mmCIF file of C-alpha atoms in Angstrom:
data_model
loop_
_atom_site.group_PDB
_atom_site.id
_atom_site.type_symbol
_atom_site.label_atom_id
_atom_site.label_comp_id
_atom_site.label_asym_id
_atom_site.label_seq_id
_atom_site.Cartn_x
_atom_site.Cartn_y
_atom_site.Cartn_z
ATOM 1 C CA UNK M 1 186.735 125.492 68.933
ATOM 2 C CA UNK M 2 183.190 126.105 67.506
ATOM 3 C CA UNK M 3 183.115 129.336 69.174
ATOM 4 C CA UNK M 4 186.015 130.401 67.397
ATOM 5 C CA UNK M 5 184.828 130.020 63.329
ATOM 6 C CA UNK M 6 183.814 132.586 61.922
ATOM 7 C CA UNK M 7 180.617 132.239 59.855
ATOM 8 C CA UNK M 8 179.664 134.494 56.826
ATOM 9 C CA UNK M 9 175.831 134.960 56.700
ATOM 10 C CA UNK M 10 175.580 137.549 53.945
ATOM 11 C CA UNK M 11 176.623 140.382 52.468
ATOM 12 C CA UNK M 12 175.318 142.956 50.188
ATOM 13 C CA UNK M 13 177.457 144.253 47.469
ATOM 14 C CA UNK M 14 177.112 148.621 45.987
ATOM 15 C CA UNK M 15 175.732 149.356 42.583
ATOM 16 C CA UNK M 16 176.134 153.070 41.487
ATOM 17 C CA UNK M 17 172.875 154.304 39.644
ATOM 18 C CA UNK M 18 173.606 154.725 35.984
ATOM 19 C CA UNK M 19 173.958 158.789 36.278
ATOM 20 C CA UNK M 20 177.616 157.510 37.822
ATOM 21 C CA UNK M 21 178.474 155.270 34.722
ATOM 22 C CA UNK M 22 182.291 156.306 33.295
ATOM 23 C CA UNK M 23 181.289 154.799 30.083
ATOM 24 C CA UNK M 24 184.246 156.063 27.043
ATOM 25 C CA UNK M 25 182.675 159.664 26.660
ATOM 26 C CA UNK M 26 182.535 160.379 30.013
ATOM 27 C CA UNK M 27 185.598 159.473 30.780
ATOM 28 C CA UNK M 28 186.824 161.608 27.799
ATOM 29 C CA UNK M 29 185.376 164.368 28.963
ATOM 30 C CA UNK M 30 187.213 164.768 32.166
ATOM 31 C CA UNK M 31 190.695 163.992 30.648
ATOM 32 C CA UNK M 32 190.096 166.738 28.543
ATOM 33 C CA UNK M 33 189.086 169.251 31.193
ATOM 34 C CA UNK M 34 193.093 168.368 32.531
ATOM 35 C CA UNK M 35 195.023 171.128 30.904
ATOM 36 C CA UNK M 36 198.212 170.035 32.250
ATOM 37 C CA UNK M 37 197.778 166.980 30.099
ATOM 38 C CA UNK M 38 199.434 167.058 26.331
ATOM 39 C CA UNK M 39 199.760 164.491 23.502
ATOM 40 C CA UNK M 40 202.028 161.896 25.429
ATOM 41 C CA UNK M 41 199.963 162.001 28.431
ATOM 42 C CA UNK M 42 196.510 161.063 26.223
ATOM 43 C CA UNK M 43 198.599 158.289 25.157
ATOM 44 C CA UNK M 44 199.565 157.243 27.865
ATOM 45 C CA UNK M 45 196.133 157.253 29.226
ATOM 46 C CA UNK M 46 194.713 155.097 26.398
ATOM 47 C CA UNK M 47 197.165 152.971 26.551
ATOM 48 C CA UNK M 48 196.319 152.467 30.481
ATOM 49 C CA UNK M 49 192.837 152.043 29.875
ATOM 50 C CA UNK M 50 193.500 149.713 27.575
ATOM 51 C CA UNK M 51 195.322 147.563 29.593
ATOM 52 C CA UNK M 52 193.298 147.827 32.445
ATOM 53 C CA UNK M 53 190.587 146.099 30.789
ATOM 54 C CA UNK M 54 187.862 148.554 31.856
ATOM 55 C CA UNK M 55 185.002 148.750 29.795
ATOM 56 C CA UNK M 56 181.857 150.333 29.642
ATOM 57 C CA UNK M 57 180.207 149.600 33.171
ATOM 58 C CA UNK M 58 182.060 150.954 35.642
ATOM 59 C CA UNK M 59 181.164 153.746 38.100
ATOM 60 C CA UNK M 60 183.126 157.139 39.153
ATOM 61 C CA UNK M 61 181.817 159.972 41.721
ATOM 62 C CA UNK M 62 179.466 162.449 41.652
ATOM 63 C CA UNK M 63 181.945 165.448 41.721
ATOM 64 C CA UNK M 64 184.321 163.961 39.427
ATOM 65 C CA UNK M 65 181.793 163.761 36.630
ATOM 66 C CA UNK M 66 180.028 167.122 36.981
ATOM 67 C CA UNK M 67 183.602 168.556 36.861
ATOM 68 C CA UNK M 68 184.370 169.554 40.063
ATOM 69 C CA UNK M 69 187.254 167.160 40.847
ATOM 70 C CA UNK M 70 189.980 170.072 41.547
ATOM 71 C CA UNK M 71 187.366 170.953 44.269
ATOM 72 C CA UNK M 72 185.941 168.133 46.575
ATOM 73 C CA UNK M 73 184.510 169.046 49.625
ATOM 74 C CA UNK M 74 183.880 167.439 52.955
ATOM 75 C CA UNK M 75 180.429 167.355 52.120
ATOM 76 C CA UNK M 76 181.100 165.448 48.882
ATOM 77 C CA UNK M 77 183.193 162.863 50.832
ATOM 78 C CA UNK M 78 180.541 161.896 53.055
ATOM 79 C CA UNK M 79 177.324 161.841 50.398
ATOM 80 C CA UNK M 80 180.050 159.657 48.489
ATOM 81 C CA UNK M 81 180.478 157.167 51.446
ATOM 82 C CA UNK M 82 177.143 157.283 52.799
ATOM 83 C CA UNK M 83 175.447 156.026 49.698
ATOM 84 C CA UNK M 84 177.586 153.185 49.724
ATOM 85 C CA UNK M 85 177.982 152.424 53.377
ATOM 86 C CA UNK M 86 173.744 153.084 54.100
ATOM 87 C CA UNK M 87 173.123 151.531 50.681
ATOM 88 C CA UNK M 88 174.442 148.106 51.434
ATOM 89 C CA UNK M 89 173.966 148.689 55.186
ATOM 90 C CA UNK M 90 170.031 148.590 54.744
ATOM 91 C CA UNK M 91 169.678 145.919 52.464
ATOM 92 C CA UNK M 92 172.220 143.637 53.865
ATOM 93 C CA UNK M 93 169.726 144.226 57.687
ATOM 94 C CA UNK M 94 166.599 143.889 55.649
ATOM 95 C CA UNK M 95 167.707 140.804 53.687
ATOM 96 C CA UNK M 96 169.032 139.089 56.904
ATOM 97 C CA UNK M 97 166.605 139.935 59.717
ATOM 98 C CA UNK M 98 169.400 141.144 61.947
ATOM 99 C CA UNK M 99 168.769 144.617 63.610
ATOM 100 C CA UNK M 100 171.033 146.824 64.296
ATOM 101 C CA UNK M 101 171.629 146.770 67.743
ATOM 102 C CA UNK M 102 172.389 143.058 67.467
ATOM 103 C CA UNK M 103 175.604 144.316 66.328
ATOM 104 C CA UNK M 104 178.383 143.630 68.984
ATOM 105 C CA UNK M 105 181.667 144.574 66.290
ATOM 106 C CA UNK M 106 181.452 147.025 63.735
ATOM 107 C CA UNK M 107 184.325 147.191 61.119
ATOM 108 C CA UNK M 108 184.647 149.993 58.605
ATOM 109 C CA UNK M 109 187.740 149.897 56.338
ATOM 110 C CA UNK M 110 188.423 152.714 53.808
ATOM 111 C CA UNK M 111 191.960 153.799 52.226
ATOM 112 C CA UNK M 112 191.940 157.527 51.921
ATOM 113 C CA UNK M 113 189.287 159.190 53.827
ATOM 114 C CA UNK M 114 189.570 159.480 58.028
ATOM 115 C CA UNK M 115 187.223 162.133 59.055
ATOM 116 C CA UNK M 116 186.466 162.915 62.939
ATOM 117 C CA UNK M 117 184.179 161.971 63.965
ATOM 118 C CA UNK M 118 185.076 158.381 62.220
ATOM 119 C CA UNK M 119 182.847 156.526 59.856
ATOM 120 C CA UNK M 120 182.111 153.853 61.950
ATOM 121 C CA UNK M 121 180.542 156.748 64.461
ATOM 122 C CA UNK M 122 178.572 157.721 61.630
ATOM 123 C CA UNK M 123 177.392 154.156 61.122
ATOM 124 C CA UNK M 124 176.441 153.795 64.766
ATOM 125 C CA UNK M 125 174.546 156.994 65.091
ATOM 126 C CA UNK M 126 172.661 156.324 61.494
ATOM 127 C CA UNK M 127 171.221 153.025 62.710
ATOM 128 C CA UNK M 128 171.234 153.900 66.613
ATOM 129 C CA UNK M 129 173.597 151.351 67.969
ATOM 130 C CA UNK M 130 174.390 149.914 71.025
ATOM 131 C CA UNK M 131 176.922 151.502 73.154
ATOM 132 C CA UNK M 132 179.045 149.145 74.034
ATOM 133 C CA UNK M 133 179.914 148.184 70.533
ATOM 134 C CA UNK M 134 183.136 147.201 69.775
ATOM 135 C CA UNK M 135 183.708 149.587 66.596
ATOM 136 C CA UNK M 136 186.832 150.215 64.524
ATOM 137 C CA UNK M 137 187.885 152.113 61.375
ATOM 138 C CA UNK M 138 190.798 151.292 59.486
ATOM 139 C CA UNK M 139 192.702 153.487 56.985
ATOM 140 C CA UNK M 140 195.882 153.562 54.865
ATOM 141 C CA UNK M 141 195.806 150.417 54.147
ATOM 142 C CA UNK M 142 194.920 150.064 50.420
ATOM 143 C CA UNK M 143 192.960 147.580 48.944
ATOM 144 C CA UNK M 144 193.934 144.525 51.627
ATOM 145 C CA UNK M 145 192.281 146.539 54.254
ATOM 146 C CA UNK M 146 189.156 144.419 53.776
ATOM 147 C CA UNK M 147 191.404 141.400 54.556
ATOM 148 C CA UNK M 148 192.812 142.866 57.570
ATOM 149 C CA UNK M 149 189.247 143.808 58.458
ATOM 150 C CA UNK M 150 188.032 140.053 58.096
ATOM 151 C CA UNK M 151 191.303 138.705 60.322
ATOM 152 C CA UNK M 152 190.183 141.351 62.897
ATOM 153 C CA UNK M 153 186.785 139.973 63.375
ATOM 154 C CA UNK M 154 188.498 136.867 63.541
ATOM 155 C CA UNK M 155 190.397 137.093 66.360
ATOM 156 C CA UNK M 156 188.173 139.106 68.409
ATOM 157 C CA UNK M 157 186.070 136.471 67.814
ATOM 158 C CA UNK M 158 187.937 134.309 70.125
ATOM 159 C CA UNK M 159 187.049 137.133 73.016
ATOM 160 C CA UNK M 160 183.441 137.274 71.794
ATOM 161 C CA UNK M 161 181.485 134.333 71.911
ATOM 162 C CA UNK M 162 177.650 134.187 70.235
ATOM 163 C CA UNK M 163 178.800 137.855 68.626
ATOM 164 C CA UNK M 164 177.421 139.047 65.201
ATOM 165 C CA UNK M 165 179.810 141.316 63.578
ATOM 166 C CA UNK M 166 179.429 143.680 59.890
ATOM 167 C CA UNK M 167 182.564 144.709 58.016
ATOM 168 C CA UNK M 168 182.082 147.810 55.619
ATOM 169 C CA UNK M 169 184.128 147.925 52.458
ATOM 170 C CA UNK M 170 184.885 150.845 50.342
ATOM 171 C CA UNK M 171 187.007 153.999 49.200
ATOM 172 C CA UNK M 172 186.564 157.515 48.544
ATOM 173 C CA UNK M 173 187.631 158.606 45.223
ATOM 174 C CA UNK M 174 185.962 161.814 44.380
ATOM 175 C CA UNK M 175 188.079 163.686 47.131
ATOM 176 C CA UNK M 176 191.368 161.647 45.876
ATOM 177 C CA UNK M 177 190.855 162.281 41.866
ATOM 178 C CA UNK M 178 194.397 163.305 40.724
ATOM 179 C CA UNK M 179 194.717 166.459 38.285
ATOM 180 C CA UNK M 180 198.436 166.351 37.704
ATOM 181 C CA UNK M 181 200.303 165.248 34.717
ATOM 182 C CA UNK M 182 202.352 162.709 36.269
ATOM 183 C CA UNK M 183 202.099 159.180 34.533
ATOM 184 C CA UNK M 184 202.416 157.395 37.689
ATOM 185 C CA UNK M 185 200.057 159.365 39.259
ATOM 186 C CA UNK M 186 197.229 159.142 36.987
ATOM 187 C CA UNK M 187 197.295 155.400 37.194
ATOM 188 C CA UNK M 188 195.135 155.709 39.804
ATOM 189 C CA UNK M 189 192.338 157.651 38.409
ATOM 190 C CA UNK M 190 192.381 154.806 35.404
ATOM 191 C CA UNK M 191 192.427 151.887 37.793
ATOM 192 C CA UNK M 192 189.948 153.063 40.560
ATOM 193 C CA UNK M 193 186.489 153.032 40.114
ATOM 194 C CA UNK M 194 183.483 153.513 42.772
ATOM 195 C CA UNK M 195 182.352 149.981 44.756
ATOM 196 C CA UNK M 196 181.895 148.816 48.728
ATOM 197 C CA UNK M 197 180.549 145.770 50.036
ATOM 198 C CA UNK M 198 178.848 145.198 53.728
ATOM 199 C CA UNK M 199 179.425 141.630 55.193
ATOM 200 C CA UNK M 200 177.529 139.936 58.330
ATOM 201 C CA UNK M 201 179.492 137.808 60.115
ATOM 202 C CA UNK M 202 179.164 135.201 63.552
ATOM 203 C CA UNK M 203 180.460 133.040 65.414
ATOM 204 C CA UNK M 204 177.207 131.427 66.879
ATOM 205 C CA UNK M 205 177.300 127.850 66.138
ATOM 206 C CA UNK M 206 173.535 127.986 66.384
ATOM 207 C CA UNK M 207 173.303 129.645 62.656
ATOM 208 C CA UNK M 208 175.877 127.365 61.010
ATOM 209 C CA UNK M 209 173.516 125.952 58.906
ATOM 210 C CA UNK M 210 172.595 129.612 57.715
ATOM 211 C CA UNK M 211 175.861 130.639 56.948
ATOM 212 C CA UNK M 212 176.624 131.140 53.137
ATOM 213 C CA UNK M 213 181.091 130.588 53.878
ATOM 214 C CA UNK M 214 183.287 129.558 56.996
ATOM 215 C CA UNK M 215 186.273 131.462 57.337
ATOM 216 C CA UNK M 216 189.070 128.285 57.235
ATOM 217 C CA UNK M 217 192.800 130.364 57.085
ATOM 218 C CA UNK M 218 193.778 133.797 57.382
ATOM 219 C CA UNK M 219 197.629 134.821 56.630
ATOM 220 C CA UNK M 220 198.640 138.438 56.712
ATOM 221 C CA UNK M 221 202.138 139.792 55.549
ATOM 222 C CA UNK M 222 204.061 142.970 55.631
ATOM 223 C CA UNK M 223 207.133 143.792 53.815
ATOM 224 C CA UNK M 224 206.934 147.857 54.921
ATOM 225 C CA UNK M 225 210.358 147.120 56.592
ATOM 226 C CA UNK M 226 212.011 147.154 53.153
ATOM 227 C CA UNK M 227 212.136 150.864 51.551
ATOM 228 C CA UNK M 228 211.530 150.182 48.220
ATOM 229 C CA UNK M 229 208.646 148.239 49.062
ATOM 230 C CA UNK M 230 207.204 150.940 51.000
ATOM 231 C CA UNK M 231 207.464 153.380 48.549
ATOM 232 C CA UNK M 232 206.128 151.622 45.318
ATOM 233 C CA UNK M 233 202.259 152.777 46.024
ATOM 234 C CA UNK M 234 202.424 155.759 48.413
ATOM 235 C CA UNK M 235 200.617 159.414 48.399
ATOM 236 C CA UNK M 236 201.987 162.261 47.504
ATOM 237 C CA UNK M 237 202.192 165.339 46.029
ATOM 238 C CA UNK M 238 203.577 166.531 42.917
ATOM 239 C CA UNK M 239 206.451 168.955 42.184
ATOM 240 C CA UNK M 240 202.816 171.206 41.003
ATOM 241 C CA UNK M 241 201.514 170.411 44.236
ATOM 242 C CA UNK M 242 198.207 168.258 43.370
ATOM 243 C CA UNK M 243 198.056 164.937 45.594
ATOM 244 C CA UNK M 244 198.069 162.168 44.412
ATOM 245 C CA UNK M 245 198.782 158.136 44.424
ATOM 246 C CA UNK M 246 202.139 157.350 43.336
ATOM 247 C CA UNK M 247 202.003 153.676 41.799
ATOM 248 C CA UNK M 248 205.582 152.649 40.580
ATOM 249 C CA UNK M 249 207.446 150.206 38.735
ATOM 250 C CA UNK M 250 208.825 148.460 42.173
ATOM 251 C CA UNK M 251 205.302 147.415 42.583
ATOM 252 C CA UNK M 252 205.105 144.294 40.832
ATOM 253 C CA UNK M 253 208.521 143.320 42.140
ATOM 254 C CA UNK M 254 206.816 143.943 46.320
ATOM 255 C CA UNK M 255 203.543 142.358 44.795
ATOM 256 C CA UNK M 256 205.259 139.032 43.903
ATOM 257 C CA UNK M 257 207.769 139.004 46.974
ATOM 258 C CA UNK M 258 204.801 139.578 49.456
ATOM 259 C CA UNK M 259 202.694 137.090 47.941
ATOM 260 C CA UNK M 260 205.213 134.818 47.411
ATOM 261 C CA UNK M 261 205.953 135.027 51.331
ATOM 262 C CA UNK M 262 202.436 135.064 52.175
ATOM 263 C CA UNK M 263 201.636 131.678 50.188
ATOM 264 C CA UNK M 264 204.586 129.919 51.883
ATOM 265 C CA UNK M 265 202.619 130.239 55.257
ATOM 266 C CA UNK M 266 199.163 129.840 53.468
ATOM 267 C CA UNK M 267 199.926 126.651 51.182
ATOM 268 C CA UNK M 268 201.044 123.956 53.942
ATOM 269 C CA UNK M 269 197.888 124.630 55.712
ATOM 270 C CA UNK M 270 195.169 124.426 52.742
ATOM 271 C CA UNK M 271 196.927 121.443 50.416
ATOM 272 C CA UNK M 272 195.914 120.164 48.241
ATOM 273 C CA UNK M 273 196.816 122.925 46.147
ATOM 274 C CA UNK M 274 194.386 121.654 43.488
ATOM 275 C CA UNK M 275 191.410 122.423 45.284
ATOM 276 C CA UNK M 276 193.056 125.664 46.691
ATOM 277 C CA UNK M 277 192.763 127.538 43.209
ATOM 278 C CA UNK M 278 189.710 126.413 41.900
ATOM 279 C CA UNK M 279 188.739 129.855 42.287
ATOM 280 C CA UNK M 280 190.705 132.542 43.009
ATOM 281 C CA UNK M 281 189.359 136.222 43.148
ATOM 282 C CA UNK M 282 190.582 139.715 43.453
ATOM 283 C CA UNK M 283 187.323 142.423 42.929
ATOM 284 C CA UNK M 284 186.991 140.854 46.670
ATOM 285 C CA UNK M 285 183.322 140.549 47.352
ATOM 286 C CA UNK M 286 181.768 139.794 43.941
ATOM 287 C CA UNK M 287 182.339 136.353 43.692
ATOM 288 C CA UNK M 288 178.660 134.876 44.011
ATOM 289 C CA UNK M 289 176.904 137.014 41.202
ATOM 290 C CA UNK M 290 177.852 134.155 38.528
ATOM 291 C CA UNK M 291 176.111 131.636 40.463
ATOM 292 C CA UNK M 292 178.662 128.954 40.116
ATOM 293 C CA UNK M 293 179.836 128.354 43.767
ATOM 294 C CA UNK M 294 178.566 124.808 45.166
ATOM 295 C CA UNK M 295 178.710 123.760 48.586
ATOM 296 C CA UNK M 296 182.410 121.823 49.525
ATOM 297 C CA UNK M 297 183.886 124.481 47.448
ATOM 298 C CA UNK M 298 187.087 126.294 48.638
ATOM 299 C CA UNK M 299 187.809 130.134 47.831
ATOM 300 C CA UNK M 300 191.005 132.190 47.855
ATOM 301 C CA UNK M 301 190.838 135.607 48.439
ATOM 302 C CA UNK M 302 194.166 137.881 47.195
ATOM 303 C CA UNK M 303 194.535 141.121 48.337
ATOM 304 C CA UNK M 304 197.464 143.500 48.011
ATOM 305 C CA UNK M 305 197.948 147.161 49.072
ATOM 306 C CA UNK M 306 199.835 149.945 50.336
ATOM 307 C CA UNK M 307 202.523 149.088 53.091
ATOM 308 C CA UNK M 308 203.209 146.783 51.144
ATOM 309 C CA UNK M 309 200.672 144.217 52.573
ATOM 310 C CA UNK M 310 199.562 141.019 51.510
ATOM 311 C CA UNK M 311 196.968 139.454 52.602
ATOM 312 C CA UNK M 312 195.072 136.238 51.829
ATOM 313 C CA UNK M 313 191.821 134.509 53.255
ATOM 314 C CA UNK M 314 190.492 131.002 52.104
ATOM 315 C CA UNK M 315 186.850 130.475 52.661
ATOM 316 C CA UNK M 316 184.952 127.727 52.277
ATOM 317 C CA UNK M 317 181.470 127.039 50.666
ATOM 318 C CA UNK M 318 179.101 126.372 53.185
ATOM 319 C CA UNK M 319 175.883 125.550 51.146
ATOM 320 C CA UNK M 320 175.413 126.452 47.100
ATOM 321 C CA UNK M 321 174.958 129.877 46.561
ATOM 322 C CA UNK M 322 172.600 130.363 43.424
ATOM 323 C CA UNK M 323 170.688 134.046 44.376
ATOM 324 C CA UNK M 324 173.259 136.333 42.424
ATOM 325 C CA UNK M 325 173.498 139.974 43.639
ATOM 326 C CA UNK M 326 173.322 143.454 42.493
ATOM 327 C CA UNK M 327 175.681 142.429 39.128
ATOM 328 C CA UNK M 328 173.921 139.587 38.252
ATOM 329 C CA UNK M 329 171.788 141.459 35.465
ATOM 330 C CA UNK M 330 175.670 142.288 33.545
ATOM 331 C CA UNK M 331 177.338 138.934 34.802
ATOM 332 C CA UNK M 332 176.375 136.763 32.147
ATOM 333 C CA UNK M 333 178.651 138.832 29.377
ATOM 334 C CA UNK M 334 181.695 138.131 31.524
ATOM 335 C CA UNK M 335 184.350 137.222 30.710
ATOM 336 C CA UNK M 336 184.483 138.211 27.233
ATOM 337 C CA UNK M 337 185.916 135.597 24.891
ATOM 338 C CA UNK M 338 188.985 136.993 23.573
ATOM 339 C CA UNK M 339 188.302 136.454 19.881
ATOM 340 C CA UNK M 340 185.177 138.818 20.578
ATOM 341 C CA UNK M 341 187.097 141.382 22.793
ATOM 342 C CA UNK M 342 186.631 144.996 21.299
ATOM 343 C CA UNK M 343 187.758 147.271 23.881
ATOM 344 C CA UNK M 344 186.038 150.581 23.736
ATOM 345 C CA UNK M 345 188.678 153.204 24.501
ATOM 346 C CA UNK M 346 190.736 151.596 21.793
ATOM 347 C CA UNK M 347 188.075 151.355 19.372
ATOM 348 C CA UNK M 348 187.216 155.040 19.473
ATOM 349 C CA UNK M 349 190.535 156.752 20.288
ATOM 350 C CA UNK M 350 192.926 154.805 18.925
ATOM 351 C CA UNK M 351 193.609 157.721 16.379
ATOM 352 C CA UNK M 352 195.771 159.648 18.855
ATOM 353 C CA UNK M 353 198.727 156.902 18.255
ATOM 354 C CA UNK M 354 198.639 158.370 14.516
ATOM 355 C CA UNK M 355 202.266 159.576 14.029
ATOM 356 C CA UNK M 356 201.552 162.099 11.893
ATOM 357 C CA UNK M 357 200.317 163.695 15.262
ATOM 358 C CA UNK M 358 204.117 164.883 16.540
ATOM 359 C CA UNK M 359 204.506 167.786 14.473
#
């Protein structure tokens, strides 16, 4: 049974440089360049930024902040993934000691962007690696494709003993930025922000005691079967013709029936519950930057996405993590007490609810 866990070693999480930040202005700036967008639509957008509580440190892409987000090239695409993908890709080798040719799976998993040759081709000619690695790219899948990545590992695991294996996290958004005036549409472009994540994972019992997490349950569920499930986050196009993501109101109705089904699997194998939700975490691969995770610990990780999918993973602590990663610098003013809370947008822009706006 040994040869079957799956260990994590380490994994190296993407910082944009600070020439990507979407601080308030920034992000002004582009929903002004919209013209499709009138009064209702800016207040809808506030109001969605609002909400989403996005402040002043996230990151957007290149093309999308010099203004050239009705325009994205191939080109674009790729410098967007590859500083990402090599970013992480280098560090997390360097940090570990693991070359690549060691490298006997390679997973890449990325939403919107499926180029020929694949990603994980690009990977394996960047780092020149071995050719008969087992290498897959996954697509479509939304934000649980980095579950269904882990799961896959997983179970070829069982097929692959003494194997080291690196998943690759991430999505494209410069080439996906929607310039429509749809409100369900441009949820997307409020919610989405640049980010990726490279793990290193085994199943050699020899570097258990170097492993940072052991993979302990992995449950997967798909509700695609019902229509209105499928069609509450899908792509599209508008009736103007710009693509887009369509996120609708049926999808906190599939979100809570999925995960619902999903923990009714999960839960009898992982009580006591207690333990279960100590900590529970959704930006997927961020968890160790507060330093706070202690050996023993167990960790639930809650991913939903298009299909509708969701899929869960419960890890547990192998050895107390305490070396922070590329967010640790910003970590310490999060979360924000709520008496203390000034969100940005509103504070600046709150002046386009003024009524005396509608004439």
């Amino acid at each position: 049974m040994r040869s079957h866990s799956c260990y994590m070693l380490a994994y190296e999480c993407f910082k944009a440089t600070d020439d990507r930040k979407l601080d308030t202005e920034s992000c002004v700036k582009i929903v002004l360049r919209n013209k499709n967008l009138g009064l209702d639509q800016y207040r809808f957008l506030l109001q969605t930024m609002v909400n989403s509580g996005l402040g002043e440190e996230t990151y957007g892409p290149r093309n999308v902040l010099a203004g050239r987000e009705e325009t994205p090239t191939l080109m674009e695409a790729h410098e967007e993934m590859d500083e990402i993908m090599f970013g992480t890709l280098d560090n997390l080798f360097s940090k570990t000691g693991v070359s690549p040719p060691d490298i006997d799976i390679l997973v890449v998993d990325v939403s919107l962007f499926s180029p020929s040759p694949s990603l994980t081709a690009r990977i394996v000619n960047r780092y020149k690696m071995r050719d008969n690695i087992k290498s897959f790219s996954l697509s479509g899948m939304g934000c649980s494709a980095s579950m269904v990545a882990i799961d896959l590992v997983q179970n070829l695991f069982k097929s692959y003993k003494n194997a080291f294996a690196v998943v690759v996290s991430s999505e494209t958004i410069g080439p996906h930025w929607y310039c429509g005036k749809e409100n369900s549409m441009m949820l997307s472009n409020c919610l989405f922000r640049s980010g990726g994540c490279s793990v290193l994972l085994t199943n050699k019992p020899c570097l258990k005691h170097k492993a940072l997490m052991k993979l302990k349950h992995s449950v997967r569920t798909n509700i695609g079967s019902n229509d209105e499930a499928y069609g509450c986050c899908i792509q599209i196009e508008d009736q103007q013709g710009y693509n887009g993501f369509l996120l609708t109101r049926n999808l906190t109705k599939a979100a809570a029936k999925a995960f619902t089904m999903n923990l009714k699997v999960l839960v009898p194998k992982i009580l006591p519950i207690r333990e279960l939700i100590r900590f529970t975490v959704i930006s997927i691969w961020y968890m160790e930057a507060k330093k706070r995770l202690k050996k023993g610990d167990k960790i639930l990780m809650i991913s939903l996405g298009a299909g509708f999918m969701c899929n869960n993973c419960v890890w547990e602590v192998m050895k107390d993590l305490g070396n922070g990663n590329v967010w640790e610098h910003c970590m310490d003013r999060y979360p924000i007490p709520r008496k203390n809370m000034i969100n940005p947008f509103a504070d600046k822009y709150s002046w386009i609810n003024d009524e005396r706006l509608n004439f």
